[in-house]
PDB file of C-alpha atoms (C1' of nucleotides) in Angstrom:
ATOM      1  CA  MET A   1      10.523 -47.986  -0.393  1.00 57.00           C
ATOM      2  CA  ALA A   2       7.434 -49.864   0.881  1.00 57.00           C
ATOM      3  CA  LEU A   3       4.233 -49.604  -0.932  1.00 61.00           C
ATOM      4  CA  PRO A   4       1.423 -47.327   0.832  1.00 67.00           C
ATOM      5  CA  ALA A   5      -0.665 -49.083   3.456  1.00 65.00           C
ATOM      6  CA  ASP A   6      -4.207 -49.270   3.149  1.00 68.00           C
ATOM      7  CA  ASP A   7      -4.402 -46.560   5.696  1.00 68.00           C
ATOM      8  CA  ASP A   8      -2.681 -43.830   3.621  1.00 89.00           C
ATOM      9  CA  VAL A   9      -4.782 -44.742   0.565  1.00 95.00           C
ATOM     10  CA  TYR A  10      -7.510 -43.802   2.897  1.00 96.00           C
ATOM     11  CA  GLN A  11      -5.720 -40.920   4.122  1.00 96.00           C
ATOM     12  CA  ARG A  12      -5.161 -39.706   0.643  1.00 96.00           C
ATOM     13  CA  ILE A  13      -8.921 -40.013  -0.502  1.00 97.00           C
ATOM     14  CA  TYR A  14     -10.163 -37.799   2.481  1.00 97.00           C
ATOM     15  CA  ALA A  15      -7.383 -35.439   1.742  1.00 97.00           C
ATOM     16  CA  MET A  16      -8.649 -34.804  -2.084  1.00 97.00           C
ATOM     17  CA  ILE A  17     -12.211 -34.873  -0.858  1.00 98.00           C
ATOM     18  CA  ASP A  18     -10.909 -32.185   1.734  1.00 98.00           C
ATOM     19  CA  SER A  19      -9.342 -29.895  -1.248  1.00 97.00           C
ATOM     20  CA  ILE A  20     -12.839 -29.442  -3.264  1.00 98.00           C
ATOM     21  CA  PRO A  21     -13.800 -26.087  -3.123  1.00 98.00           C
ATOM     22  CA  ARG A  22     -16.733 -24.801  -2.019  1.00 98.00           C
ATOM     23  CA  GLY A  23     -19.587 -24.867  -4.985  1.00 98.00           C
ATOM     24  CA  ARG A  24     -17.612 -27.501  -6.873  1.00 98.00           C
ATOM     25  CA  VAL A  25     -18.324 -30.885  -7.226  1.00 98.00           C
ATOM     26  CA  ALA A  26     -15.878 -33.961  -8.370  1.00 98.00           C
ATOM     27  CA  SER A  27     -16.544 -37.495  -9.170  1.00 98.00           C
ATOM     28  CA  TYR A  28     -15.408 -40.480  -7.731  1.00 98.00           C
ATOM     29  CA  GLY A  29     -13.303 -41.681 -10.377  1.00 98.00           C
ATOM     30  CA  GLN A  30     -11.683 -38.169 -10.482  1.00 98.00           C
ATOM     31  CA  ILE A  31     -11.027 -38.382  -6.535  1.00 98.00           C
ATOM     32  CA  ALA A  32      -9.276 -41.318  -7.091  1.00 98.00           C
ATOM     33  CA  ALA A  33      -7.401 -40.404  -9.982  1.00 97.00           C
ATOM     34  CA  GLN A  34      -6.018 -37.821  -8.327  1.00 97.00           C
ATOM     35  CA  ALA A  35      -5.344 -39.242  -5.500  1.00 96.00           C
ATOM     36  CA  GLY A  36      -3.334 -41.766  -7.538  1.00 95.00           C
ATOM     37  CA  LEU A  37      -5.915 -44.694  -7.873  1.00 96.00           C
ATOM     38  CA  PRO A  38      -6.863 -45.216 -11.442  1.00 96.00           C
ATOM     39  CA  ARG A  39      -9.700 -47.230 -11.741  1.00 97.00           C
ATOM     40  CA  ARG A  40     -10.971 -46.964  -7.888  1.00 97.00           C
ATOM     41  CA  ALA A  41     -13.897 -44.880  -7.883  1.00 98.00           C
ATOM     42  CA  ARG A  42     -15.820 -47.820  -5.831  1.00 98.00           C
ATOM     43  CA  LEU A  43     -13.026 -47.214  -3.346  1.00 98.00           C
ATOM     44  CA  VAL A  44     -13.764 -43.612  -2.835  1.00 98.00           C
ATOM     45  CA  GLY A  45     -17.234 -44.843  -2.342  1.00 98.00           C
ATOM     46  CA  ARG A  46     -16.550 -47.286   0.120  1.00 97.00           C
ATOM     47  CA  ALA A  47     -14.538 -44.828   1.937  1.00 97.00           C
ATOM     48  CA  LEU A  48     -17.150 -42.263   2.008  1.00 98.00           C
ATOM     49  CA  ARG A  49     -19.721 -44.788   2.969  1.00 96.00           C
ATOM     50  CA  GLU A  50     -17.367 -45.383   6.370  1.00 95.00           C
ATOM     51  CA  LEU A  51     -17.117 -41.748   7.242  1.00 95.00           C
ATOM     52  CA  PRO A  52     -18.722 -41.326  10.884  1.00 93.00           C
ATOM     53  CA  PRO A  53     -21.877 -38.819  10.733  1.00 91.00           C
ATOM     54  CA  GLY A  54     -20.772 -35.527  11.548  1.00 91.00           C
ATOM     55  CA  SER A  55     -17.894 -35.444  10.010  1.00 95.00           C
ATOM     56  CA  ARG A  56     -15.820 -31.995   9.043  1.00 96.00           C
ATOM     57  CA  LEU A  57     -15.109 -33.746   5.326  1.00 98.00           C
ATOM     58  CA  PRO A  58     -16.994 -32.032   2.764  1.00 98.00           C
ATOM     59  CA  TRP A  59     -18.339 -35.288   1.340  1.00 98.00           C
ATOM     60  CA  HIS A  60     -21.387 -33.805  -0.581  1.00 98.00           C
ATOM     61  CA  ARG A  61     -19.170 -32.409  -3.059  1.00 98.00           C
ATOM     62  CA  VAL A  62     -18.901 -35.931  -4.481  1.00 98.00           C
ATOM     63  CA  VAL A  63     -21.018 -37.231  -7.403  1.00 98.00           C
ATOM     64  CA  ASN A  64     -20.664 -39.633  -9.656  1.00 98.00           C
ATOM     65  CA  ALA A  65     -19.866 -39.314 -13.254  1.00 98.00           C
ATOM     66  CA  ALA A  66     -22.841 -38.344 -14.712  1.00 98.00           C
ATOM     67  CA  GLY A  67     -22.776 -35.178 -12.635  1.00 98.00           C
ATOM     68  CA  LYS A  68     -25.913 -37.082 -10.868  1.00 98.00           C
ATOM     69  CA  ILE A  69     -25.650 -37.787  -6.788  1.00 98.00           C
ATOM     70  CA  SER A  70     -25.628 -41.509  -6.465  1.00 98.00           C
ATOM     71  CA  ALA A  71     -28.077 -43.744  -4.786  1.00 97.00           C
ATOM     72  CA  ARG A  72     -26.987 -45.321  -1.360  1.00 96.00           C
ATOM     73  CA  ALA A  73     -27.797 -47.759   1.753  1.00 93.00           C
ATOM     74  CA  GLY A  74     -29.394 -45.762   4.456  1.00 91.00           C
ATOM     75  CA  GLY A  75     -30.233 -42.419   2.383  1.00 92.00           C
ATOM     76  CA  GLY A  76     -28.755 -39.340   2.672  1.00 95.00           C
ATOM     77  CA  GLU A  77     -29.327 -38.232  -0.983  1.00 97.00           C
ATOM     78  CA  ARG A  78     -31.743 -35.701  -0.066  1.00 96.00           C
ATOM     79  CA  GLU A  79     -29.153 -33.607   2.087  1.00 97.00           C
ATOM     80  CA  GLN A  80     -26.622 -33.900   0.090  1.00 98.00           C
ATOM     81  CA  GLY A  81     -28.555 -32.097  -2.314  1.00 97.00           C
ATOM     82  CA  ARG A  82     -29.624 -29.802   0.159  1.00 97.00           C
ATOM     83  CA  ARG A  83     -25.735 -28.868   1.129  1.00 98.00           C
ATOM     84  CA  LEU A  84     -24.927 -28.332  -2.619  1.00 98.00           C
ATOM     85  CA  ARG A  85     -27.340 -26.034  -3.383  1.00 98.00           C
ATOM     86  CA  ALA A  86     -26.849 -24.217  -0.379  1.00 98.00           C
ATOM     87  CA  GLU A  87     -23.320 -23.540  -1.570  1.00 98.00           C
ATOM     88  CA  GLY A  88     -24.646 -22.654  -4.982  1.00 98.00           C
ATOM     89  CA  VAL A  89     -24.546 -25.668  -6.970  1.00 98.00           C
ATOM     90  CA  ARG A  90     -27.459 -25.946  -9.376  1.00 98.00           C
ATOM     91  CA  ILE A  91     -29.127 -29.178  -9.846  1.00 97.00           C
ATOM     92  CA  ALA A  92     -31.163 -29.701 -12.628  1.00 96.00           C
ATOM     93  CA  LYS A  93     -34.479 -30.733 -12.920  1.00 93.00           C
ATOM     94  CA  GLY A  94     -33.317 -34.450 -13.709  1.00 94.00           C
ATOM     95  CA  GLY A  95     -31.143 -34.244 -10.899  1.00 96.00           C
ATOM     96  CA  ARG A  96     -27.984 -33.323 -12.770  1.00 97.00           C
ATOM     97  CA  ILE A  97     -25.442 -31.325 -12.438  1.00 98.00           C
ATOM     98  CA  ASP A  98     -23.935 -29.486 -15.150  1.00 97.00           C
ATOM     99  CA  LEU A  99     -19.729 -30.548 -14.761  1.00 97.00           C
ATOM    100  CA  GLU A 100     -18.674 -28.207 -17.185  1.00 95.00           C
ATOM    101  CA  ARG A 101     -19.918 -25.082 -14.828  1.00 97.00           C
ATOM    102  CA  PHE A 102     -19.518 -26.908 -11.201  1.00 98.00           C
ATOM    103  CA  GLY A 103     -16.890 -29.538 -11.975  1.00 98.00           C
ATOM    104  CA  TRP A 104     -13.311 -29.267  -9.701  1.00 97.00           C
ATOM    105  CA  LYS A 105     -10.780 -28.770 -12.301  1.00 94.00           C
ATOM    106  CA  PRO A 106      -7.585 -28.887 -10.161  1.00 90.00           C
ATOM    107  CA  ALA A 107      -5.549 -27.543 -12.545  1.00 74.00           C
ATOM    108  CA  TRP A 108      -7.112 -23.855 -12.259  1.00 63.00           C
TER     109      TRP A 108
ATOM    110  C1'  DC B   1      -9.643 -70.142  -2.764  1.00 64.30           C
ATOM    111  C1'  DG B   2     -13.692 -68.683  -4.949  1.00 64.30           C
ATOM    112  C1'  DG B   3     -18.174 -66.138  -5.448  1.00 64.30           C
ATOM    113  C1'  DT B   4     -20.984 -61.929  -4.364  1.00 64.30           C
ATOM    114  C1'  DT B   5     -21.333 -57.084  -3.621  1.00 64.30           C
ATOM    115  C1'  DG B   6     -21.322 -52.478  -4.878  1.00 64.30           C
ATOM    116  C1'  DA B   7     -21.777 -44.018  -2.289  1.00 64.30           C
ATOM    117  C1'  DC B   8     -18.739 -46.675 -10.241  1.00 64.30           C
ATOM    118  C1'  DT B   9     -17.637 -45.454 -14.945  1.00 64.30           C
ATOM    119  C1'  DG B  10     -17.879 -45.640 -20.472  1.00 64.30           C
ATOM    120  C1'  DT B  11     -20.079 -47.907 -24.651  1.00 64.30           C
ATOM    121  C1'  DT B  12     -24.073 -49.606 -26.338  1.00 64.30           C
ATOM    122  C1'  DT B  13     -29.007 -49.573 -27.162  1.00 64.30           C
TER     123       DT B  13
ATOM    124  C1'  DT C   1     -32.351 -38.978 -22.977  1.00 64.30           C
ATOM    125  C1'  DA C   2     -32.411 -42.716 -20.157  1.00 64.30           C
ATOM    126  C1'  DA C   3     -31.816 -47.890 -19.556  1.00 64.30           C
ATOM    127  C1'  DA C   4     -29.182 -51.518 -20.588  1.00 64.30           C
ATOM    128  C1'  DC C   5     -24.333 -54.078 -20.197  1.00 64.30           C
ATOM    129  C1'  DA C   6     -19.827 -55.173 -19.660  1.00 64.30           C
ATOM    130  C1'  DG C   7     -15.479 -54.145 -17.479  1.00 64.30           C
ATOM    131  C1'  DC C   8     -13.505 -52.805 -13.367  1.00 64.30           C
ATOM    132  C1'  DC C   9     -11.643 -53.957  -8.478  1.00 64.30           C
ATOM    133  C1'  DA C  10     -11.234 -54.222  -3.488  1.00 64.30           C
ATOM    134  C1'  DA C  11     -13.962 -55.637   0.670  1.00 64.30           C
ATOM    135  C1'  DC C  12     -16.503 -59.695   2.583  1.00 64.30           C
ATOM    136  C1'  DC C  13     -17.873 -64.075   3.401  1.00 64.30           C
TER     137       DC C  13
END
DNA sequence: CGGTTGACTGTTT
DNA sequence: TAAACAGCCAACC
């Protein structure tokens, strides 16, 4: 069997993000691991970075392991926070999200 | 082929 | 609690 092509890898990442329930968040590393790509958190970030504006994907539900919105070139952190709040995710004063409460737990 | 870069993460200060 | 460090790995040049 041939190993998965790069395109398939990206598709898996996008598929995982697409399955994050509304009102929940997942970390880059978590998405990577669930997509069968351990230690590839940065690859997830890269995939999101290449996402076209206006995409239907719930990209805003991906945050870092600290429960905070990651900085990026080109801005967009502000809108991410707005979208999360809009679906009920509480963002604490320090910009942190309680992963115990809002983190996505696929096993459930 | 080798150095740099970065939407990351876990450990140590 | 936050910042600094070190490890990580694929894309880029």
